[in-house]
XYZ file of C-alpha atoms in Angstrom:
357
model
C -83.192 144.631 -62.607
C -82.250 142.290 -65.457
C -80.235 143.809 -68.362
C -82.034 144.057 -71.711
C -81.607 140.986 -73.912
C -81.659 142.892 -77.208
C -77.874 143.400 -77.229
C -77.254 139.679 -76.734
C -79.700 138.810 -79.500
C -77.920 141.265 -81.768
C -74.773 139.122 -81.582
C -76.503 136.090 -83.085
C -76.364 137.241 -86.744
C -72.639 138.021 -86.329
C -71.940 134.583 -84.839
C -73.909 132.877 -87.607
C -71.953 134.862 -90.216
C -68.630 133.784 -88.677
C -69.744 130.144 -88.729
C -70.748 130.370 -92.393
C -67.497 132.008 -93.541
C -65.279 129.615 -95.541
C -62.080 128.467 -93.808
C -58.843 130.156 -94.902
C -57.268 128.585 -97.941
C -54.537 126.086 -97.095
C -51.073 127.602 -97.468
C -52.431 131.170 -97.424
C -49.959 132.051 -94.654
C -47.094 130.746 -96.848
C -47.930 132.854 -99.903
C -44.732 133.436 -101.924
C -43.190 136.908 -101.890
C -42.811 138.911 -105.130
C -39.111 138.015 -105.127
C -39.858 134.303 -104.752
C -42.372 134.449 -107.627
C -39.865 136.289 -109.834
C -37.064 133.863 -108.998
C -39.388 130.926 -109.718
C -40.255 132.360 -113.137
C -36.569 132.898 -113.963
C -35.680 129.354 -112.850
C -38.356 127.959 -115.176
C -37.126 130.201 -118.016
C -33.544 128.960 -117.540
C -34.789 125.366 -117.509
C -36.699 126.077 -120.721
C -33.441 127.261 -122.308
C -31.807 123.980 -121.302
C -34.722 121.911 -122.619
C -34.680 123.652 -126.012
C -30.882 123.894 -126.369
C -30.541 120.994 -128.834
C -33.922 121.224 -130.480
C -34.072 120.931 -134.308
C -30.720 119.107 -134.201
C -31.140 116.350 -136.753
C -27.538 115.259 -137.370
C -25.852 114.501 -140.664
C -25.279 117.839 -142.427
C -22.941 119.786 -140.126
C -22.893 123.009 -142.130
C -26.683 123.067 -142.428
C -27.090 122.262 -138.708
C -24.765 125.060 -137.632
C -26.584 127.537 -139.830
C -30.036 126.362 -138.773
C -29.240 126.008 -135.056
C -27.587 129.426 -135.004
C -30.823 130.951 -136.257
C -32.986 128.901 -133.869
C -30.819 129.646 -130.824
C -31.767 133.343 -130.795
C -35.115 133.069 -132.580
C -38.548 134.225 -131.472
C -39.774 130.676 -132.128
C -37.512 129.346 -129.386
C -38.591 132.192 -127.070
C -42.263 131.332 -127.616
C -41.572 127.653 -126.886
C -39.866 128.631 -123.626
C -42.660 131.032 -122.610
C -45.354 128.431 -123.313
C -43.774 126.066 -120.789
C -43.311 128.564 -117.947
C -46.683 128.350 -116.169
C -49.208 125.628 -115.534
C -52.690 126.566 -116.723
C -53.954 126.402 -113.118
C -51.204 128.689 -111.747
C -53.042 132.018 -111.814
C -50.279 134.132 -110.232
C -47.586 132.771 -112.559
C -49.717 133.437 -115.658
C -50.634 136.902 -114.370
C -46.967 137.789 -113.854
C -45.970 136.357 -117.231
C -48.677 138.363 -119.017
C -47.545 141.568 -117.273
C -43.819 141.039 -117.908
C -43.752 139.251 -121.273
C -42.428 142.364 -123.067
C -39.500 142.603 -120.643
C -38.570 138.973 -121.249
C -38.845 139.447 -125.004
C -36.627 142.563 -124.868
C -33.985 140.695 -122.850
C -34.077 137.722 -125.232
C -33.852 139.704 -128.463
C -31.693 142.684 -127.425
C -30.094 142.482 -123.954
C -29.071 138.860 -123.373
C -25.447 139.371 -124.416
C -25.049 142.532 -122.332
C -26.842 141.066 -119.282
C -26.342 137.281 -119.369
C -27.739 136.820 -115.833
C -31.530 136.951 -116.336
C -32.250 136.963 -112.594
C -30.063 140.002 -111.943
C -31.430 141.947 -114.920
C -35.093 140.960 -114.541
C -35.723 140.550 -110.781
C -33.086 142.872 -109.291
C -32.586 145.745 -111.770
C -35.829 145.841 -113.761
C -38.666 144.773 -111.456
C -36.688 145.588 -108.280
C -38.352 142.863 -106.229
C -35.125 141.046 -105.280
C -31.566 141.854 -104.281
C -28.348 140.069 -105.115
C -27.129 137.521 -102.530
C -25.529 139.198 -99.513
C -27.674 142.336 -99.783
C -31.092 143.239 -98.375
C -33.851 145.832 -98.104
C -35.395 148.404 -100.453
C -31.947 149.731 -101.480
C -30.128 146.356 -101.523
C -27.597 147.328 -98.858
C -24.807 144.959 -97.840
C -25.589 142.516 -95.009
C -23.659 142.637 -91.735
C -20.162 141.317 -92.447
C -20.312 142.203 -96.150
C -22.011 140.678 -99.169
C -19.293 138.073 -99.828
C -19.560 136.364 -96.398
C -22.616 137.744 -94.604
C -22.589 137.101 -90.849
C -19.052 135.666 -91.188
C -20.599 132.660 -92.913
C -21.990 131.547 -89.532
C -25.531 132.899 -89.701
C -28.394 134.132 -91.842
C -28.774 137.763 -92.857
C -32.304 139.072 -92.332
C -33.768 139.796 -95.779
C -30.789 138.340 -97.657
C -31.511 138.488 -101.402
C -34.856 140.256 -100.971
C -36.161 143.790 -100.608
C -37.131 142.969 -97.023
C -35.428 142.549 -93.626
C -33.005 144.717 -91.692
C -29.691 143.016 -92.492
C -29.122 141.776 -88.935
C -27.609 138.350 -88.335
C -29.408 135.298 -86.951
C -26.483 133.123 -85.866
C -26.178 129.382 -86.322
C -25.932 127.151 -83.251
C -22.638 127.732 -81.419
C -22.141 131.319 -82.625
C -23.084 134.727 -81.218
C -22.364 138.432 -81.675
C -23.435 141.013 -84.250
C -21.334 139.297 -86.935
C -21.687 135.716 -85.582
C -17.914 135.615 -85.129
C -17.886 134.763 -81.398
C -18.465 131.391 -79.727
C -21.352 130.704 -77.357
C -20.840 129.025 -73.977
C -20.230 125.334 -74.617
C -18.117 126.048 -77.723
C -14.498 127.091 -78.285
C -12.755 128.865 -81.145
C -10.975 126.209 -83.196
C -9.938 128.617 -85.977
C -10.107 132.381 -86.318
C -8.480 134.779 -88.756
C -9.409 137.981 -90.591
C -12.015 136.274 -92.769
C -13.127 133.095 -90.977
C -14.260 132.031 -87.519
C -15.039 128.426 -86.559
C -16.506 127.304 -83.224
C -16.402 123.673 -82.070
C -18.479 122.086 -79.292
C -16.803 121.579 -75.905
C -16.767 118.235 -74.125
C -20.192 117.553 -72.581
C -18.709 118.089 -69.101
C -17.725 121.716 -69.838
C -19.848 124.836 -69.559
C -16.986 126.875 -71.025
C -13.744 125.581 -72.488
C -10.608 126.308 -74.459
C -10.322 122.899 -76.148
C -12.113 119.638 -76.908
C -11.435 117.499 -73.778
C -12.724 117.467 -70.182
C -9.334 118.851 -69.119
C -9.896 122.014 -71.189
C -12.939 123.160 -69.215
C -13.000 126.686 -67.818
C -16.124 125.787 -65.822
C -17.871 122.456 -65.328
C -21.460 121.871 -66.417
C -24.140 121.117 -63.817
C -23.801 117.463 -62.756
C -20.015 117.520 -63.158
C -17.296 118.488 -60.668
C -13.641 119.469 -61.044
C -11.342 116.644 -59.894
C -7.608 116.531 -60.635
C -7.856 119.290 -63.279
C -10.689 117.558 -65.157
C -14.483 117.749 -64.990
C -15.796 114.395 -63.766
C -19.379 113.115 -63.563
C -21.098 113.389 -60.173
C -22.659 110.058 -59.140
C -25.898 111.331 -57.637
C -26.955 107.750 -56.904
C -24.107 107.405 -54.371
C -25.374 110.326 -52.276
C -26.059 109.668 -48.586
C -29.711 110.574 -49.119
C -31.022 108.649 -52.167
C -32.592 110.966 -54.777
C -35.310 108.438 -55.714
C -38.386 107.132 -53.858
C -38.503 103.836 -51.930
C -40.256 102.132 -54.873
C -37.561 103.220 -57.359
C -33.866 102.639 -58.003
C -31.351 105.259 -59.124
C -29.476 104.970 -62.423
C -26.532 107.323 -62.927
C -26.023 108.943 -66.347
C -23.456 111.496 -67.505
C -24.225 114.781 -65.785
C -27.449 113.547 -64.197
C -29.441 110.507 -63.050
C -32.801 108.823 -63.637
C -35.230 107.117 -61.252
C -36.566 103.784 -62.536
C -39.477 101.792 -61.096
C -38.676 98.639 -59.108
C -40.038 95.284 -60.272
C -43.625 94.665 -59.149
C -42.435 91.779 -56.910
C -40.129 94.039 -54.867
C -40.442 96.007 -51.663
C -37.564 98.376 -52.411
C -34.756 97.490 -54.818
C -31.201 98.249 -55.852
C -31.636 97.707 -59.586
C -33.784 96.384 -62.404
C -35.705 93.088 -62.251
C -36.821 90.665 -59.508
C -33.207 89.694 -58.740
C -32.465 93.114 -57.212
C -35.287 93.285 -54.665
C -34.450 94.299 -51.110
C -37.493 92.350 -49.904
C -40.349 90.482 -51.603
C -43.988 91.535 -51.465
C -46.494 89.175 -49.719
C -47.173 86.140 -51.915
C -43.594 86.117 -53.220
C -40.469 84.521 -51.754
C -36.787 84.582 -52.661
C -35.925 81.639 -54.892
C -32.641 81.199 -56.775
C -31.669 84.746 -55.897
C -34.862 86.491 -56.997
C -38.412 87.090 -55.848
C -40.702 84.417 -57.284
C -44.421 83.749 -56.854
C -45.345 81.317 -54.058
C -47.676 78.543 -55.280
C -49.960 78.373 -52.254
C -51.958 75.543 -53.860
C -48.942 73.199 -53.781
C -48.040 73.735 -50.116
C -48.372 70.912 -47.578
C -50.835 72.960 -45.584
C -53.952 73.199 -47.745
C -54.844 76.717 -48.713
C -58.483 75.836 -49.580
C -60.043 73.921 -46.652
C -63.646 73.332 -47.723
C -64.505 69.830 -48.917
C -64.223 69.329 -52.723
C -62.903 72.868 -53.209
C -60.391 73.597 -56.004
C -57.337 75.837 -55.468
C -56.003 78.077 -58.288
C -52.702 79.911 -57.955
C -52.503 83.560 -59.031
C -49.503 85.957 -59.034
C -48.900 86.737 -55.381
C -52.037 84.958 -54.152
C -54.593 82.188 -54.879
C -58.367 81.654 -55.232
C -60.655 78.897 -53.936
C -63.502 77.865 -56.252
C -66.132 75.133 -56.175
C -66.188 72.866 -59.253
C -68.818 73.555 -61.920
C -72.233 72.251 -60.858
C -71.319 72.018 -57.179
C -73.373 73.923 -54.674
C -71.371 76.258 -52.475
C -72.014 76.172 -48.745
C -70.178 77.665 -45.815
C -68.020 74.611 -45.175
C -68.175 72.508 -48.344
C -68.727 72.251 -52.070
C -71.707 69.862 -52.321
C -72.037 67.596 -55.404
C -75.339 67.930 -57.295
C -76.720 64.471 -56.201
C -76.006 65.074 -52.505
C -77.566 68.510 -52.720
C -80.840 67.015 -54.067
C -80.898 64.342 -51.322
C -80.287 66.939 -48.661
C -83.223 68.981 -49.922
C -85.532 65.918 -49.932
C -84.537 64.878 -46.374
C -84.951 68.282 -44.866
C -88.001 68.155 -42.436
C -91.072 70.119 -43.379
C -92.689 72.371 -40.867
C -96.016 71.013 -39.461
C -99.033 73.151 -40.174
C -100.047 75.504 -37.405
C -103.009 74.305 -35.249
C -105.925 76.597 -34.693
C -107.166 77.042 -31.145
C -110.493 75.432 -30.515
C-alpha cells in the first residue's frame, strides 16, 4: 500500500514560506553588546569634549576670554553641542540609547563631573551597570583569575573582562598554559619568572621540550630530529636505505622532515631537479652535455619518414610524418597534384559486361 500523499503536500506551504523569508541582515551575528554600545557612546562624548574644548576662543582680550571660556566650559550650550554630535541620524540604536539616557548625561555634566571625572566608570559601570572595570567580569564585576591588575599573569585573556559576561577563566596566549597562564607549554621554556611576571620563550625548532634556546638545551627531541653528541640533530630521511619517495620523484631533506619532488619529464628516475639529474632518459631523449635532451629524429642519417615526398617534423620525444599541402597521401608515397590527375586518367576502365545470347 502506498502512503497517503497529503502529508507531503502539507510541507509545500512551509517550504515556500522559508524560500520567501528575507535573508538575515548582514552583521546580525556581530550585534554589539550593551557594554560595547555604552562604551561607544562614552568614547564619542569624550571626543566631543575634545572637539569643543577651544570653541569660542577668539584671541585678543585675555580677561574676557577667560571669563567667557570659563562659562562655556561647563555650560548647557556646550553639552547640547556634544550631544548633537554623538549619533548619526541613521544609527537607530545609538539614538535610542541617547534618548533613554540623556538625563543621566546631563546630570553628570552639570553636577557630578568633578566628583566622578571618569564618565565611563560612572555611566557604564556604576549607573547603567552594563560594563565592568578592566580586570573584572560578570554580573558582580568580580576580579579575573590572577587579579584585576594583571589578569591571567598578563599572558592571556580573561573571559568577560570588562563586561557583565563571562566566567573569569583564562584563555592563554600561545606558549602559555595553566589556570593563571603562568606555565610554559611544550616547545617553550621559562626565560623569566618572579612573583608578578612569567615569560616563556620558544625552544629551538629541534626541541620538543627544553630548558634554554639552543639545540643543546633540549630535554626531548622533536619528531624528525635525533640526539647526537648532546644535541638534537636533523634526521636525513633522504639518506635512508629504503627511499621514502616514489621512483618518479626525488627526495629533498628539510629540517625535521623531507619532501618528495617530481622528476623532470625527460627522466626515468632521478636524483634531483631538472634534466641534468636523470638516472636514465625516456624514449625519444638522449644524454647530451650531461642532461637528457630531445633527439631530433628528422636530422638523423637514417630517414625517419620513408615515403616519397614526405615531410618530417620533430616533436618533444618523437616526430611526425606529413604529406605537403595539396599532395595526395598513398600507402607508399605523397603524390603531387599533377601526377595524381595523370594516374587517374591512365587507370583502365572496366569493359561493360556482355549479355549471353
